PDB file of C-alpha atoms in Angstrom:
ATOM      1  CA  ASN K   1     -14.206 -45.780 -19.982  1.00  0.00           C
ATOM      2  CA  SER K   2     -10.441 -46.274 -19.890  1.00  0.00           C
ATOM      3  CA  ALA K   3     -10.738 -49.264 -17.570  1.00  0.00           C
ATOM      4  CA  PHE K   4     -13.308 -50.858 -19.910  1.00  0.00           C
ATOM      5  CA  SER K   5     -10.943 -50.374 -22.860  1.00  0.00           C
ATOM      6  CA  LEU K   6      -8.036 -51.848 -20.924  1.00  0.00           C
ATOM      7  CA  VAL K   7     -10.003 -54.920 -19.852  1.00  0.00           C
ATOM      8  CA  GLY K   8     -11.375 -55.306 -23.387  1.00  0.00           C
ATOM      9  CA  GLY K   9      -7.848 -55.226 -24.807  1.00  0.00           C
ATOM     10  CA  PHE K  10      -6.721 -57.960 -22.410  1.00  0.00           C
ATOM     11  CA  ALA K  11      -9.773 -60.042 -23.325  1.00  0.00           C
ATOM     12  CA  ILE K  12      -9.345 -59.661 -27.085  1.00  0.00           C
ATOM     13  CA  PHE K  13      -5.620 -60.390 -27.131  1.00  0.00           C
ATOM     14  CA  SER K  14      -6.039 -63.328 -24.752  1.00  0.00           C
ATOM     15  CA  ILE K  15      -8.456 -64.858 -27.229  1.00  0.00           C
ATOM     16  CA  VAL K  16      -6.165 -64.037 -30.168  1.00  0.00           C
ATOM     17  CA  GLY K  17      -3.300 -65.696 -28.292  1.00  0.00           C
ATOM     18  CA  ASN K  18      -5.471 -68.755 -27.797  1.00  0.00           C
ATOM     19  CA  ILE K  19      -6.299 -68.819 -31.526  1.00  0.00           C
ATOM     20  CA  ALA K  20      -2.569 -68.679 -32.379  1.00  0.00           C
ATOM     21  CA  TYR K  21      -1.841 -71.417 -29.819  1.00  0.00           C
ATOM     22  CA  ASN K  22      -4.521 -73.692 -31.286  1.00  0.00           C
ATOM     23  CA  ILE K  23      -3.186 -73.172 -34.825  1.00  0.00           C
ATOM     24  CA  ASN K  24       0.350 -73.970 -33.682  1.00  0.00           C
ATOM     25  CA  ALA K  25      -0.840 -77.037 -31.728  1.00  0.00           C
ATOM     26  CA  ALA K  26      -2.563 -78.337 -34.873  1.00  0.00           C
ATOM     27  CA  GLY K  27       0.725 -78.218 -36.780  1.00  0.00           C
ATOM     28  CA  GLY K  28       0.524 -74.733 -38.221  1.00  0.00           C
ATOM     29  CA  SER K  29       2.934 -71.895 -37.706  1.00  0.00           C
ATOM     30  CA  THR K  30       1.640 -68.460 -36.734  1.00  0.00           C
ATOM     31  CA  THR K  31       2.137 -65.671 -34.214  1.00  0.00           C
ATOM     32  CA  VAL K  32      -0.243 -63.422 -32.323  1.00  0.00           C
ATOM     33  CA  ALA K  33       0.918 -60.498 -34.476  1.00  0.00           C
ATOM     34  CA  GLU K  34      -0.091 -62.366 -37.628  1.00  0.00           C
ATOM     35  CA  GLN K  35      -3.491 -63.231 -36.174  1.00  0.00           C
ATOM     36  CA  ALA K  36      -4.096 -59.641 -35.055  1.00  0.00           C
ATOM     37  CA  GLN K  37      -3.928 -58.253 -38.620  1.00  0.00           C
ATOM     38  CA  ALA K  38      -7.738 -58.085 -38.983  1.00  0.00           C
ATOM     39  CA  GLY K  39      -7.893 -54.427 -37.920  1.00  0.00           C
ATOM     40  CA  THR K  40     -11.229 -53.119 -36.672  1.00  0.00           C
ATOM     41  CA  GLY K  41     -12.908 -56.466 -37.338  1.00  0.00           C
ATOM     42  CA  LEU K  42     -10.584 -58.141 -34.843  1.00  0.00           C
ATOM     43  CA  ALA K  43     -13.113 -57.810 -32.037  1.00  0.00           C
ATOM     44  CA  PHE K  44     -15.767 -59.642 -34.042  1.00  0.00           C
ATOM     45  CA  ILE K  45     -13.388 -62.470 -34.924  1.00  0.00           C
ATOM     46  CA  ALA K  46     -12.019 -62.811 -31.404  1.00  0.00           C
ATOM     47  CA  ILE K  47     -15.356 -62.524 -29.593  1.00  0.00           C
ATOM     48  CA  ALA K  48     -16.997 -65.042 -31.936  1.00  0.00           C
ATOM     49  CA  GLU K  49     -14.154 -67.476 -31.281  1.00  0.00           C
ATOM     50  CA  GLY K  50     -14.215 -66.772 -27.551  1.00  0.00           C
ATOM     51  CA  MET K  51     -17.955 -67.393 -27.303  1.00  0.00           C
ATOM     52  CA  THR K  52     -17.487 -70.960 -28.489  1.00  0.00           C
ATOM     53  CA  THR K  53     -15.672 -71.754 -25.234  1.00  0.00           C
ATOM     54  CA  PHE K  54     -18.629 -70.928 -22.959  1.00  0.00           C
ATOM     55  CA  GLY K  55     -20.183 -74.373 -23.289  1.00  0.00           C
ATOM     56  CA  ASP K  56     -23.846 -74.230 -22.287  1.00  0.00           C
ATOM     57  CA  GLY K  57     -23.772 -70.436 -21.984  1.00  0.00           C
ATOM     58  CA  THR K  58     -22.778 -69.822 -25.607  1.00  0.00           C
ATOM     59  CA  ASN K  59     -26.223 -68.696 -26.743  1.00  0.00           C
ATOM     60  CA  VAL K  60     -26.728 -66.425 -23.736  1.00  0.00           C
ATOM     61  CA  MET K  61     -23.332 -64.777 -24.216  1.00  0.00           C
ATOM     62  CA  SER K  62     -23.997 -64.317 -27.940  1.00  0.00           C
ATOM     63  CA  VAL K  63     -27.298 -62.568 -27.258  1.00  0.00           C
ATOM     64  CA  LEU K  64     -25.692 -60.357 -24.591  1.00  0.00           C
ATOM     65  CA  PHE K  65     -22.820 -59.434 -26.912  1.00  0.00           C
ATOM     66  CA  PHE K  66     -25.096 -58.406 -29.752  1.00  0.00           C
ATOM     67  CA  MET K  67     -27.400 -56.508 -27.372  1.00  0.00           C
ATOM     68  CA  VAL K  68     -24.343 -54.549 -26.197  1.00  0.00           C
ATOM     69  CA  LEU K  69     -23.482 -53.790 -29.830  1.00  0.00           C
ATOM     70  CA  LEU K  70     -27.042 -52.660 -30.480  1.00  0.00           C
ATOM     71  CA  THR K  71     -27.092 -50.321 -27.476  1.00  0.00           C
ATOM     72  CA  LEU K  72     -23.676 -48.898 -28.401  1.00  0.00           C
ATOM     73  CA  GLY K  73     -24.940 -48.229 -31.926  1.00  0.00           C
ATOM     74  CA  LEU K  74     -28.082 -46.541 -30.631  1.00  0.00           C
ATOM     75  CA  ASP K  75     -26.030 -44.429 -28.233  1.00  0.00           C
ATOM     76  CA  SER K  76     -23.784 -43.307 -31.085  1.00  0.00           C
ATOM     77  CA  THR K  77     -26.837 -42.472 -33.177  1.00  0.00           C
ATOM     78  CA  PHE K  78     -28.312 -40.351 -30.399  1.00  0.00           C
ATOM     79  CA  ALA K  79     -25.016 -38.456 -30.084  1.00  0.00           C
ATOM     80  CA  TRP K  80     -24.985 -37.701 -33.826  1.00  0.00           C
ATOM     81  CA  VAL K  81     -28.618 -36.593 -33.852  1.00  0.00           C
ATOM     82  CA  GLU K  82     -28.134 -34.430 -30.768  1.00  0.00           C
ATOM     83  CA  THR K  83     -25.096 -32.748 -32.338  1.00  0.00           C
ATOM     84  CA  PHE K  84     -26.980 -32.162 -35.598  1.00  0.00           C
ATOM     85  CA  MET K  85     -30.043 -30.773 -33.816  1.00  0.00           C
ATOM     86  CA  ALA K  86     -27.940 -28.476 -31.620  1.00  0.00           C
ATOM     87  CA  SER K  87     -26.202 -27.032 -34.681  1.00  0.00           C
ATOM     88  CA  ILE K  88     -29.585 -26.388 -36.338  1.00  0.00           C
ATOM     89  CA  GLU K  89     -31.046 -24.775 -33.202  1.00  0.00           C
ATOM     90  CA  ASP K  90     -28.041 -22.517 -32.778  1.00  0.00           C
TER      91      ASP K  90
END
């Protein structure tokens, strides 16, 4: 779990750095810190931007990403239901 979070952090901030670089190359002026102000929605912004660089695999990566989100949501739901049911049974 920790390794996944570490790799995810490198991936997200690499994409955010690329976004800041592209803005600066187009004549703008920004930093990675300014681009990372989105908070919890940062992953959605960065992953959506990163998926555009996959070329022919963009659609496949988009489907995989949203399937991962779906399974994570279902897993969280099962944990909540299991906790609720255990408290009722006890």
